[in-house]
XYZ file of C-alpha atoms in Angstrom:
712
model
C -22.301 -3.429 -1.857
C -22.958 -6.073 0.803
C -25.988 -8.345 1.041
C -27.233 -8.982 4.573
C -30.117 -10.569 6.447
C -32.373 -9.071 9.086
C -30.249 -10.410 11.953
C -27.000 -8.824 10.776
C -26.935 -5.859 13.138
C -28.089 -7.967 16.068
C -25.013 -10.140 15.689
C -22.772 -7.101 15.150
C -24.218 -5.412 18.233
C -25.075 -2.193 16.374
C -28.150 -0.245 15.353
C -28.896 2.074 12.412
C -27.945 5.733 12.752
C -31.348 6.617 11.251
C -34.292 4.762 9.768
C -34.453 1.013 10.185
C -32.723 -2.226 9.265
C -34.151 -5.105 7.235
C -37.079 -7.154 8.507
C -37.394 -10.972 8.238
C -39.884 -10.527 5.397
C -37.224 -8.649 3.406
C -34.942 -11.677 3.607
C -37.298 -13.351 1.111
C -37.315 -12.674 -2.628
C -39.645 -9.865 -3.649
C -40.294 -7.429 -6.482
C -38.211 -4.619 -4.988
C -35.186 -4.604 -2.701
C -34.478 -2.575 0.393
C -31.198 -0.741 0.954
C -29.358 0.799 3.899
C -26.797 3.418 2.939
C -23.488 3.306 4.798
C -22.878 6.124 7.258
C -19.629 7.279 5.601
C -21.263 7.196 2.173
C -24.262 9.102 3.497
C -21.940 11.842 4.742
C -19.614 12.020 1.717
C -21.953 11.371 -1.219
C -25.370 12.421 0.113
C -24.177 15.458 2.127
C -25.761 14.006 5.321
C -29.199 14.526 3.814
C -31.829 12.927 6.056
C -34.361 13.219 3.254
C -32.957 10.244 1.400
C -34.977 7.866 3.614
C -37.790 6.407 1.549
C -36.193 7.509 -1.725
C -35.910 4.969 -4.536
C -32.581 4.850 -6.357
C -31.054 2.536 -8.932
C -28.143 0.229 -8.158
C -26.804 -1.673 -11.157
C -29.927 -0.463 -12.933
C -32.290 -2.033 -10.394
C -34.677 0.058 -8.236
C -34.067 -0.169 -4.484
C -35.590 1.845 -1.656
C -33.392 3.416 1.021
C -34.869 2.460 4.384
C -32.057 3.454 6.743
C -28.591 4.837 7.370
C -25.998 2.384 8.641
C -24.265 2.537 12.031
C -21.535 5.120 12.471
C -19.154 2.505 13.901
C -19.691 -0.166 11.210
C -17.850 0.399 7.930
C -17.705 -3.060 6.333
C -17.931 -6.745 7.157
C -15.610 -7.807 4.336
C -12.525 -5.924 5.537
C -11.921 -3.614 8.517
C -10.533 -0.747 6.397
C -13.011 -0.817 3.510
C -16.224 1.185 3.351
C -19.544 -0.402 2.387
C -21.625 2.075 0.397
C -24.875 0.096 0.589
C -26.225 -2.894 2.470
C -28.942 -4.653 0.497
C -31.523 -7.148 1.657
C -31.262 -10.712 0.415
C -34.452 -10.164 -1.557
C -32.603 -7.582 -3.670
C -29.915 -9.969 -4.880
C -31.750 -11.488 -7.903
C -32.913 -8.001 -8.865
C -29.617 -6.111 -8.539
C -27.512 -8.929 -9.991
C -29.906 -9.632 -12.874
C -28.077 -10.678 -15.990
C -24.981 -11.899 -14.124
C -23.923 -15.321 -12.936
C -24.725 -14.264 -9.347
C -28.426 -13.681 -10.061
C -29.436 -17.268 -9.310
C -27.004 -17.890 -6.485
C -29.761 -18.235 -3.883
C -31.115 -21.229 -5.804
C -27.714 -22.914 -6.367
C -26.605 -24.970 -3.412
C -23.133 -25.477 -4.846
C -22.152 -21.797 -4.546
C -20.262 -20.754 -1.432
C -20.539 -16.971 -1.615
C -22.009 -16.128 1.773
C -20.584 -16.293 5.273
C -22.811 -17.031 8.263
C -22.135 -15.044 11.414
C -23.629 -15.818 14.784
C -23.381 -14.561 18.349
C -23.091 -17.379 20.872
C -25.365 -17.469 23.889
C -23.840 -16.897 27.287
C -22.119 -20.034 28.510
C -21.919 -21.675 25.045
C -18.352 -22.471 23.984
C -16.938 -22.539 20.473
C -16.494 -26.322 20.753
C -20.185 -26.750 21.562
C -21.102 -24.563 18.575
C -18.872 -26.676 16.325
C -20.548 -29.871 17.520
C -24.015 -28.444 16.824
C -23.033 -27.147 13.394
C -21.513 -30.514 12.465
C -24.878 -32.149 13.193
C -26.561 -29.637 10.866
C -23.944 -30.286 8.185
C -24.556 -34.050 8.341
C -28.318 -33.523 8.019
C -27.826 -31.287 4.990
C -25.528 -33.868 3.415
C -28.204 -36.538 3.921
C -31.011 -34.312 2.570
C -28.987 -33.125 -0.459
C -26.662 -35.965 -1.487
C -25.978 -34.401 -4.909
C -24.475 -31.157 -3.652
C -23.650 -31.266 0.063
C -21.674 -34.485 0.735
C -18.181 -33.685 1.952
C -18.970 -30.009 2.526
C -18.706 -29.536 6.246
C -19.081 -26.296 8.180
C -16.257 -24.580 10.032
C -16.908 -22.484 13.142
C -14.184 -19.864 13.571
C -14.073 -17.297 16.400
C -14.173 -13.747 15.051
C -10.786 -12.895 16.550
C -9.207 -15.711 14.508
C -10.634 -14.682 11.138
C -7.997 -13.882 8.504
C -9.279 -11.440 5.905
C -6.693 -12.271 3.259
C -5.299 -15.760 3.920
C -2.349 -17.368 2.199
C 0.183 -15.437 0.153
C -1.548 -12.020 0.304
C -1.493 -12.183 4.095
C 2.214 -13.046 4.010
C 3.011 -10.155 1.704
C 1.025 -7.740 3.868
C 2.885 -9.006 6.928
C 6.202 -8.448 5.138
C 5.200 -4.928 4.132
C 4.008 -4.124 7.665
C 7.235 -5.505 9.149
C 9.339 -3.458 6.741
C 7.387 -0.289 7.516
C 7.677 -0.929 11.243
C 11.431 -1.415 10.883
C 11.743 1.840 8.929
C 9.722 3.794 11.483
C 11.760 2.163 14.253
C 14.951 3.370 12.592
C 13.608 6.911 12.424
C 12.653 6.686 16.100
C 16.119 5.421 17.014
C 17.746 8.256 15.063
C 15.469 10.839 16.661
C 16.124 9.441 20.125
C 19.879 9.360 19.664
C 19.679 12.915 18.338
C 17.731 13.929 21.438
C 20.249 12.210 23.677
C 23.109 13.972 21.893
C 21.484 17.383 22.285
C 20.751 16.717 25.962
C 24.316 15.560 26.494
C 25.696 18.709 24.857
C 23.319 20.942 26.801
C 23.970 19.143 30.078
C 27.732 19.381 29.693
C 27.401 23.126 29.228
C 25.396 23.405 32.460
C 28.224 22.256 34.759
C 28.223 25.564 36.675
C 24.461 25.413 37.215
C 24.694 21.809 38.433
C 27.547 22.639 40.798
C 25.642 25.567 42.313
C 22.565 23.401 42.879
C 24.707 20.725 44.519
C 26.479 23.333 46.657
C 23.232 24.698 48.091
C 21.988 21.250 49.100
C 20.377 19.556 46.111
C 21.008 15.831 45.794
C 22.227 14.215 42.623
C 18.990 12.176 42.383
C 16.959 15.398 42.455
C 19.028 16.813 39.598
C 18.651 13.594 37.619
C 14.872 13.790 38.049
C 14.998 17.414 36.900
C 16.935 16.464 33.751
C 14.609 13.518 33.055
C 11.567 15.775 33.448
C 13.002 18.082 30.802
C 13.702 15.198 28.407
C 10.233 13.688 28.889
C 8.569 17.068 28.344
C 10.611 17.520 25.199
C 9.603 14.077 23.921
C 5.948 14.740 24.793
C 5.964 17.996 22.832
C 7.401 16.048 19.928
C 4.718 13.372 20.339
C 1.978 16.025 20.288
C 3.376 17.497 17.076
C 3.714 14.013 15.597
C 0.115 13.105 16.456
C -1.153 16.276 14.776
C 0.971 15.574 11.705
C -0.166 11.931 11.664
C -3.829 12.945 11.794
C -3.373 15.340 8.879
C -1.320 12.817 6.904
C -3.873 10.030 7.376
C -6.686 12.278 6.175
C -4.631 13.211 3.128
C -3.689 9.606 2.359
C -7.300 8.444 2.787
C -8.419 11.018 0.238
C -5.792 9.749 -2.214
C -6.642 6.033 -1.957
C -8.499 5.051 -5.181
C -11.140 2.985 -3.337
C -13.478 3.564 -0.428
C -11.598 3.043 2.811
C -12.016 3.869 6.480
C -8.540 4.828 7.674
C -8.488 6.836 10.899
C -6.222 7.458 13.839
C -6.897 4.724 16.375
C -6.939 5.608 20.077
C -4.888 2.499 20.855
C -2.176 3.662 18.482
C -2.258 7.131 20.034
C -1.948 5.693 23.554
C 0.960 3.536 22.391
C 2.634 6.579 20.822
C 2.276 8.592 24.039
C 3.622 5.746 26.202
C 6.483 5.196 23.777
C 7.333 8.909 23.950
C 7.491 8.742 27.746
C 9.637 5.602 27.708
C 12.049 6.936 25.101
C 12.242 10.294 26.874
C 13.327 8.511 30.040
C 15.557 5.926 28.358
C 17.483 8.337 26.153
C 17.514 11.134 28.737
C 18.924 8.977 31.508
C 22.494 8.667 30.219
C 22.875 12.438 29.586
C 21.349 13.108 33.008
C 23.791 10.777 34.745
C 26.720 12.232 32.798
C 25.708 15.862 33.358
C 25.313 15.476 37.126
C 28.747 13.879 37.583
C 30.894 16.973 38.183
C 33.909 18.005 40.240
C 32.213 20.491 42.515
C 35.314 22.557 43.459
C 36.638 22.840 39.915
C 33.223 23.662 38.494
C 32.653 26.451 41.015
C 36.043 27.915 40.053
C 34.918 27.882 36.408
C 37.559 25.348 35.364
C 36.747 23.103 32.376
C 37.851 20.083 34.292
C 34.939 20.481 36.591
C 32.441 19.285 34.050
C 31.981 15.687 33.149
C 34.145 14.840 30.204
C 32.292 15.184 26.980
C 34.247 12.271 25.637
C 37.188 12.835 23.337
C 38.026 9.142 23.275
C 36.829 6.825 20.510
C 34.511 4.843 22.783
C 32.657 7.785 24.248
C 28.889 8.163 24.566
C 29.021 11.098 22.153
C 30.642 9.010 19.414
C 28.234 6.140 19.977
C 25.225 8.418 19.591
C 26.617 10.023 16.454
C 27.403 6.618 14.956
C 23.825 5.439 15.583
C 22.459 8.492 13.789
C 24.737 8.135 10.777
C 24.241 4.373 10.410
C 20.471 4.605 10.822
C 20.279 7.455 8.321
C 22.377 5.502 5.846
C 20.070 2.480 6.114
C 16.976 4.608 5.562
C 18.398 6.533 2.629
C 19.646 3.298 1.121
C 16.149 1.808 1.399
C 14.661 4.876 -0.279
C 17.288 4.678 -3.031
C 16.501 0.996 -3.642
C 12.797 1.746 -3.996
C 13.511 4.755 -6.202
C 15.682 2.716 -8.518
C 13.036 -0.001 -8.603
C 10.387 2.576 -9.520
C 12.578 3.969 -12.264
C 13.149 0.480 -13.629
C 9.404 -0.152 -13.419
C 8.645 2.981 -15.416
C 11.370 2.089 -17.899
C 9.736 -1.269 -18.635
C 8.240 -1.636 -22.047
C 4.580 -2.404 -21.314
C 4.193 -4.320 -24.550
C 1.075 -2.388 -25.554
C 0.216 1.086 -26.803
C 0.013 3.828 -24.171
C 0.058 7.093 -26.067
C -3.124 7.917 -27.904
C -5.241 5.298 -26.100
C -8.418 6.371 -24.267
C -10.513 4.235 -21.908
C -14.142 4.605 -20.895
C -16.064 2.480 -18.404
C -19.803 1.961 -18.786
C -22.480 -0.725 -18.515
C -25.922 -0.298 -20.130
C -27.478 -2.807 -17.724
C -26.977 -0.294 -14.902
C -29.290 2.063 -16.795
C -32.061 -0.562 -16.789
C -31.337 -2.339 -20.095
C -31.857 -6.072 -20.460
C -28.959 -8.263 -21.550
C -30.088 -8.277 -25.190
C -30.644 -4.510 -25.205
C -27.305 -3.949 -23.437
C -25.471 -5.789 -26.233
C -27.298 -3.674 -28.803
C -26.411 -0.438 -26.980
C -22.755 -1.479 -26.709
C -22.646 -2.116 -30.443
C -24.145 1.316 -31.076
C -21.590 2.949 -28.756
C -18.730 1.184 -30.544
C -20.112 2.210 -33.928
C -20.338 5.873 -32.919
C -16.873 5.935 -31.349
C -15.467 4.411 -34.525
C -16.770 7.442 -36.457
C -14.911 9.959 -34.250
C -12.266 11.683 -36.422
C -8.802 10.270 -35.820
C -9.938 6.973 -34.234
C -7.823 4.138 -35.623
C -9.130 1.108 -33.719
C -11.549 0.239 -30.895
C -12.267 -2.661 -28.548
C -14.528 -3.709 -25.675
C -13.620 -5.822 -22.661
C -14.640 -6.694 -19.123
C -12.770 -5.095 -16.256
C -9.804 -2.745 -16.727
C -8.178 -2.853 -20.147
C -4.813 -4.041 -18.793
C -3.441 -5.427 -15.559
C -6.647 -7.251 -14.591
C -6.820 -11.018 -14.725
C -8.446 -13.994 -13.036
C -6.556 -17.067 -11.893
C -7.657 -20.305 -13.552
C -6.721 -23.931 -13.287
C -6.117 -25.560 -16.654
C -5.682 -29.139 -17.854
C -4.298 -30.134 -21.206
C -6.303 -32.548 -23.312
C -3.359 -34.909 -23.809
C -1.922 -34.762 -20.254
C -3.263 -36.634 -17.204
C -5.295 -34.801 -14.579
C -2.316 -34.785 -12.234
C -0.675 -32.227 -14.523
C -2.943 -29.323 -13.591
C -1.478 -25.832 -13.792
C -2.542 -22.402 -12.590
C -2.445 -19.516 -15.052
C -4.102 -16.126 -15.483
C -6.957 -15.267 -17.838
C -8.351 -12.037 -19.276
C -11.024 -11.009 -21.760
C -10.794 -9.333 -25.148
C -13.008 -8.462 -28.083
C -12.297 -8.116 -31.791
C -9.954 -5.150 -32.183
C -8.365 -5.528 -28.741
C -4.888 -6.515 -29.899
C -5.018 -4.130 -32.851
C -5.991 -1.170 -30.650
C -3.331 -1.839 -28.038
C -0.812 -2.812 -30.763
C 0.016 -6.141 -29.111
C 1.848 -8.110 -31.820
C 0.275 -11.351 -33.018
C 3.076 -13.925 -33.286
C 1.084 -16.730 -34.895
C -2.498 -17.685 -35.706
C -5.279 -15.109 -35.769
C -6.904 -12.579 -33.448
C -10.512 -12.618 -32.286
C -13.109 -11.611 -34.877
C -16.857 -11.761 -35.512
C -16.733 -15.543 -35.899
C -16.112 -16.083 -32.176
C -19.747 -16.110 -31.029
C -21.373 -18.017 -28.135
C -22.746 -20.714 -30.463
C -19.364 -21.385 -32.080
C -16.539 -23.607 -30.759
C -14.760 -22.069 -27.772
C -11.402 -20.463 -28.589
C -8.571 -18.713 -26.756
C -5.409 -16.745 -27.475
C -2.334 -17.321 -25.297
C 0.699 -15.162 -24.667
C 4.174 -16.379 -25.543
C 5.020 -17.214 -21.912
C 2.066 -19.582 -21.642
C 2.851 -21.133 -25.025
C 6.417 -21.776 -23.955
C 5.826 -22.825 -20.329
C 2.633 -24.853 -20.711
C 2.926 -26.251 -24.224
C 6.704 -26.212 -24.607
C 6.597 -24.465 -27.972
C 6.394 -20.834 -29.146
C 3.630 -21.860 -31.569
C 0.721 -23.434 -29.678
C -1.940 -22.781 -32.320
C -4.278 -25.759 -32.575
C -3.543 -27.092 -29.084
C -6.473 -27.575 -26.702
C -6.955 -27.238 -22.951
C -9.708 -26.976 -20.362
C -10.063 -24.180 -17.836
C -12.131 -23.675 -14.707
C -12.012 -23.338 -10.948
C -9.931 -25.386 -8.555
C -13.000 -27.233 -7.233
C -14.290 -28.198 -10.691
C -13.770 -31.643 -12.148
C -12.235 -32.171 -15.572
C -15.668 -32.664 -17.149
C -16.953 -29.396 -15.639
C -14.125 -27.329 -17.090
C -14.608 -25.533 -20.402
C -12.665 -26.935 -23.398
C -11.069 -24.349 -25.704
C -8.799 -24.392 -28.750
C -5.881 -22.001 -29.154
C -6.234 -19.876 -32.282
C -3.345 -17.433 -31.743
C -0.225 -16.517 -29.800
C 0.526 -12.885 -28.889
C 3.489 -11.058 -27.417
C 3.825 -10.824 -23.627
C 2.622 -7.659 -21.927
C 3.949 -6.275 -18.669
C 1.759 -6.128 -15.589
C 3.765 -3.056 -14.536
C 4.367 -4.591 -11.139
C 7.528 -5.844 -9.431
C 7.332 -9.301 -10.997
C 10.135 -11.696 -11.687
C 8.945 -12.575 -15.207
C 5.849 -12.270 -17.424
C 2.890 -14.336 -16.249
C 1.359 -17.153 -18.254
C -1.870 -15.660 -19.578
C -4.643 -16.552 -22.000
C -7.398 -14.392 -23.440
C -11.024 -15.362 -23.938
C -13.421 -13.614 -26.352
C -15.912 -11.447 -24.482
C -18.829 -12.885 -26.465
C -18.009 -16.476 -25.457
C -16.866 -15.815 -21.896
C -20.325 -14.690 -20.774
C -19.012 -11.539 -19.084
C -20.382 -8.033 -19.294
C -18.646 -5.342 -21.271
C -17.479 -2.675 -18.816
C -14.576 -0.973 -20.601
C -14.386 0.488 -24.090
C -11.022 1.511 -25.483
C -9.974 3.416 -28.564
C -6.695 4.558 -30.108
C -6.315 7.832 -31.922
C -3.611 9.501 -33.928
C -4.169 12.725 -31.985
C -4.538 13.643 -28.310
C -5.987 10.897 -26.079
C -7.474 13.414 -23.619
C -9.588 14.952 -26.375
C -10.661 11.467 -27.410
C -11.865 10.738 -23.854
C -14.105 13.797 -23.985
C -15.398 12.865 -27.438
C -16.190 9.320 -26.275
C -18.198 10.670 -23.349
C -20.213 12.865 -25.702
C -21.004 9.874 -27.905
C -22.192 7.815 -24.933
C -24.435 10.650 -23.773
C -25.851 10.943 -27.284
C -26.848 7.256 -27.200
C -28.577 7.600 -23.814
C -27.965 10.338 -21.222
C -28.807 7.831 -18.470
C -25.832 5.599 -19.287
C -23.342 5.661 -16.385
C -19.661 6.478 -16.898
C -17.488 4.718 -14.316
C -14.137 5.899 -15.559
C -12.935 8.237 -18.283
C -9.180 8.418 -18.547
C -6.253 7.894 -20.871
C -4.106 4.785 -20.783
C -1.258 6.830 -19.306
C -3.543 7.925 -16.456
C -4.633 4.316 -15.940
C -1.025 3.166 -15.594
C -0.342 5.954 -13.089
C -3.328 4.679 -11.119
C -1.952 1.135 -11.226
C 1.313 2.402 -9.684
C -0.409 4.416 -6.962
C 0.782 2.300 -4.036
C 4.343 2.118 -5.367
C 4.531 5.898 -5.719
C 3.081 6.532 -2.269
C 5.440 3.991 -0.738
C 8.396 5.670 -2.426
C 7.252 9.101 -1.211
C 6.819 7.824 2.357
C 10.191 6.110 2.476
C 11.903 9.071 0.814
C 10.338 11.452 3.329
C 11.489 9.325 6.263
C 14.974 9.163 4.749
C 15.082 12.968 4.440
C 13.974 13.331 8.067
C 16.677 10.911 9.180
C 19.339 12.798 7.196
C 18.210 16.110 8.681
C 18.254 14.718 12.227
C 21.740 13.299 11.771
C 23.014 16.590 10.338
C 21.486 18.587 13.215
C 22.983 16.238 15.793
C 26.419 16.378 14.198
C 26.289 20.160 13.892
C 25.392 20.573 17.554
C 28.234 18.317 18.669
C 30.843 20.050 16.522
C 29.551 23.473 17.512
C 29.811 22.582 21.191
C 33.293 21.130 20.659
C 34.401 24.384 19.059
C 33.052 26.389 21.999
C 34.845 24.140 24.516
C 38.116 24.449 22.553
C 37.776 28.148 21.813
C 40.817 29.126 23.924
C 42.985 26.402 22.419
C 41.996 27.345 18.881
C 42.541 31.052 19.594
C 46.069 30.370 20.845
C 46.828 28.268 17.761
C 45.635 31.081 15.497
C 47.677 33.627 17.496
C 50.793 31.476 17.102
C 50.421 31.456 13.322
C 48.169 28.530 12.474
C 46.180 29.072 9.302
C 42.397 28.956 9.109
C 42.495 25.765 7.040
C 44.652 24.073 9.680
C 42.157 24.980 12.378
C 39.276 23.721 10.263
C 41.070 20.433 9.623
C 41.917 20.106 13.316
C 38.233 20.373 14.247
C 36.888 18.248 11.386
C 39.556 15.527 11.472
C 38.226 13.432 14.351
C 34.642 13.832 13.161
C 35.611 12.783 9.643
C 37.168 9.557 10.872
C 34.064 8.783 12.936
C 31.769 9.533 9.988
C 33.886 7.366 7.682
C 33.709 4.414 10.068
C 29.957 4.888 10.537
C 29.302 5.054 6.796
C 31.379 1.899 6.284
C 29.292 0.103 8.884
C 26.169 1.428 7.185
C 27.318 -0.020 3.867
C 27.922 -3.437 5.412
C 24.583 -3.432 7.232
C 22.753 -2.316 4.066
C 24.262 -5.145 2.035
C 23.305 -7.618 4.753
C 19.768 -6.232 5.015
C 19.290 -6.466 1.244
C 20.461 -10.082 1.230
C 18.007 -10.898 4.012
C 15.274 -9.113 2.054
C 16.007 -11.189 -1.026
C 15.950 -14.413 0.986
C 12.618 -13.519 2.614
C 10.855 -12.114 -0.447
C 12.193 -14.555 -3.045
C 9.728 -17.393 -2.239
C 6.767 -15.026 -2.760
C 5.393 -15.374 -6.301
C 4.975 -12.204 -8.306
C 7.544 -10.216 -6.334
C 10.798 -9.077 -7.844
C 13.848 -11.067 -6.691
C 16.576 -8.981 -8.288
C 16.514 -5.759 -6.250
C 18.080 -3.536 -8.863
C 18.749 -0.668 -6.499
C 21.244 -2.769 -4.537
C 24.235 -2.162 -6.790
C 27.582 -0.488 -6.206
C 26.530 2.756 -7.897
C 23.593 3.243 -5.549
C 25.671 2.369 -2.485
C 28.412 4.794 -3.506
C 25.858 7.521 -4.251
C 24.235 7.147 -0.826
C 27.643 7.061 0.872
C 28.660 10.236 -0.989
C 25.416 11.973 0.021
C 25.968 11.052 3.662
C 29.599 12.188 3.522
C 28.673 15.548 1.976
C 25.890 16.146 4.491
C 28.066 15.188 7.450
C 30.990 17.197 6.091
C 28.828 20.285 5.710
C 27.445 19.895 9.252
C 31.000 19.716 10.606
C 32.604 22.285 8.310
C 30.524 25.364 9.061
C 31.137 25.436 12.853
C 34.837 24.791 12.218
C 34.982 27.543 9.587
C 33.312 29.948 11.994
C 35.937 29.131 14.629
C 38.743 29.650 12.104
C 37.513 33.194 11.419
C 37.341 34.160 15.092
C 39.691 36.974 16.167
C 42.323 35.253 18.385
C 42.825 38.450 20.439
C 39.182 38.326 21.537
C 39.614 34.738 22.651
C 42.900 35.386 24.491
C 41.452 38.404 26.344
C 38.820 36.069 27.807
C 41.527 34.079 29.646
C-alpha cells in the first residue's frame, strides 16, 4: 500500500490505465478513502476485471472505494522492483491505519514518513530549487519552533536517489559484483570453448582454404568468412540465451515470496546482443587468422604440413584456451561448493527453539472491522479455542513473524552516561512464547499475565545481550531505556529486565548471535499478527485445526499465513537456496563446456595422428600404451590448470573475506574454503577432464591398424 496525493501522477508523468486518479478534495480527511488498484495487481488478483471500478472493498478492515486502475508502466515509488497493490488517498490514512501508531501521523509534525516529489519547471535548476526550499524550511522553523528547528529540507535529483542507503546498499553491491563476476566467468569459458571449436574446425578445413586461395580469394575475404560464421554462431547462442533468460525470470518472479516486478529489460537485451557480436568477433579472430595461414602447395597435395600447426608446443593457442576453460570451471565449481557447504552448515545450526510440532497462523481481527478493544477480545477467544485442540501443549501470540523478525533499537543504561549508547535488536512475545518454542529460561521469569500496560515496563534479554551489554550472564534486575536514534534520553522508554533466555539463531550467515531483548506484546502497544502453537502430533494437521477454529470465531477473519515452523524456516532461507541453485547451475554449465572443449581437442588430435597411432599399433604397441600416449600431454596440461585454479580460488576466497568481513551480520569464516572442499573440486575436475580425454583415446586404441595403414 502507498499513500499518495492528487498530484502524484502529474509528477510521475503517467496516467491511469482506467478510471481516474485522486482529486485535490480527496487529499483532505474524509469519512471514506479512495483507492487505485495497481495494474499488475489488477491483472493477477482481479483477473483484469473492469467491473471493479466503483466497488467498495476493505483494506485493513476499512472500507475504501476503487476509483481507478494504476498505470501499466508504474509499479511502485518505494522501490523499482516492488509492486504496489493499492494507492490510497491521503484522506484514507486515518481510516485504514486506525488503531495503529500511524493513524495520527498527519497531525504529528515530528513524524518524517512521507517524501515530497516535484517536477521542476523548464529552466529551473536543482540549486534554485534547493534555495527556494531552504526559505520554506526557515519559515516552518519560525512558525513551529517546538518541532521544526534544525529540520531542514534536502532536494535530491531523482537519478541520485538511493533506495537502500548505507550497509544494505553495500551488501547489494557486493552481491551484484559477485554475480557479475560469476556470469563473466561463464562467458569467458563459453567464449574460449567457442574459440577452441573454431580452431579445431578451421584446422581441419586446410584443403578448403587452399582451394579458395588458389582460385583467387584473398586471405582477408576468408577471414571475414570465418568471422561471419563465428558471429552467427554467437548470435544463435544469444537468441537461445535470451529465450532461456525470459523463461527463467518469469519462473523466478513467481517464486519470490513478495510482490515484485522483475522483467527482461530492453537495455539488457541490447547489451547482450552487442556483447554476443563483440565476443563472436574477438574469439573468432584468432582461429580465423590461424586457419587462413596455410602452405598452399602442401595443402593442395593433401600433406599435413600444409595446414597451420594446431600447436603441439606448451605455449600454443590450443593449450591457452583449454587452460582458460579448466581454470574458469574450477573457480565456478569452487564457488558453488563454498555456498553449498555454507548452506549445509546453516541447516546444521541448532536454531535454539522448537521446530517440529510447531504451527503458525497469521491473522488480525482489526482487518475484519473490529475495534482495538474487540480485537483483543477476539484474540483471547482464538487463543482459548486453540488451547482446547487435542494435542496442543502450549500457545503464544506475537507481532510479526514468530522468529527471525526484529527491530533495531538504541538503548541507554540507567547507570551509564549518554555517550554509552548501544544498538541492539528487539522483538515481541506474549505469555507462553518461550514455553511454546522451548527457549530455555536461564534466570528470572518469563512473561505472564502480570505484564499489562498499566504495570511497570519489563523486558527479557538473551544471553548475548546480558553478556555484551551488562557484562554478566545474569542481568535480572538491571534497567535500561530503549527508543529511536533521534529520541532523547527522556523520550526513551525505561524497562527492567525480569529474565534471561538462551540465544536463538537467526538462521542467516551471521558471525555470532545478535544482542536481542523481548518486550511483552501487551506493553509494547503492537498488534497481534501471529499465533503459534506446539503439538505432540503432526504440525500440518494442527495448522488445519487452527484455521477451523479461527473460522468458527468469525468467518470474516483474514488468514495471512498458515504454515508449520519448518515451512517458515524454509521460507526464510529462500534467497540462500535460490542463490545456491543458480551458482550450482552455472558451475555445471562451466564443467560441461570445459569437458566438451577438451573432448573436441583430443578427438581432433587423434584424427590428425591416426596414421602414427596405426603404425604404432601395427608394430606391437598395446592399446593402453596408445591411450597413455594420447592422454599424457593433456593430463599434464589439466594438472597445471587445476593447480592454477586452486591457487586462484584460495586468493579469491581471501579477497572475499577481506571485503565481506567489515559488513555486520555476514559470516566471516567461509567454511567451504577448506582443504577437503578444494581437493573434492580438484578431483571432480580431474575425473571430468580425464573422461573427456580418455574416450577419444580409447576409440583410437581400438582402431584396426590395417585400415589406417591402407589409407596411406
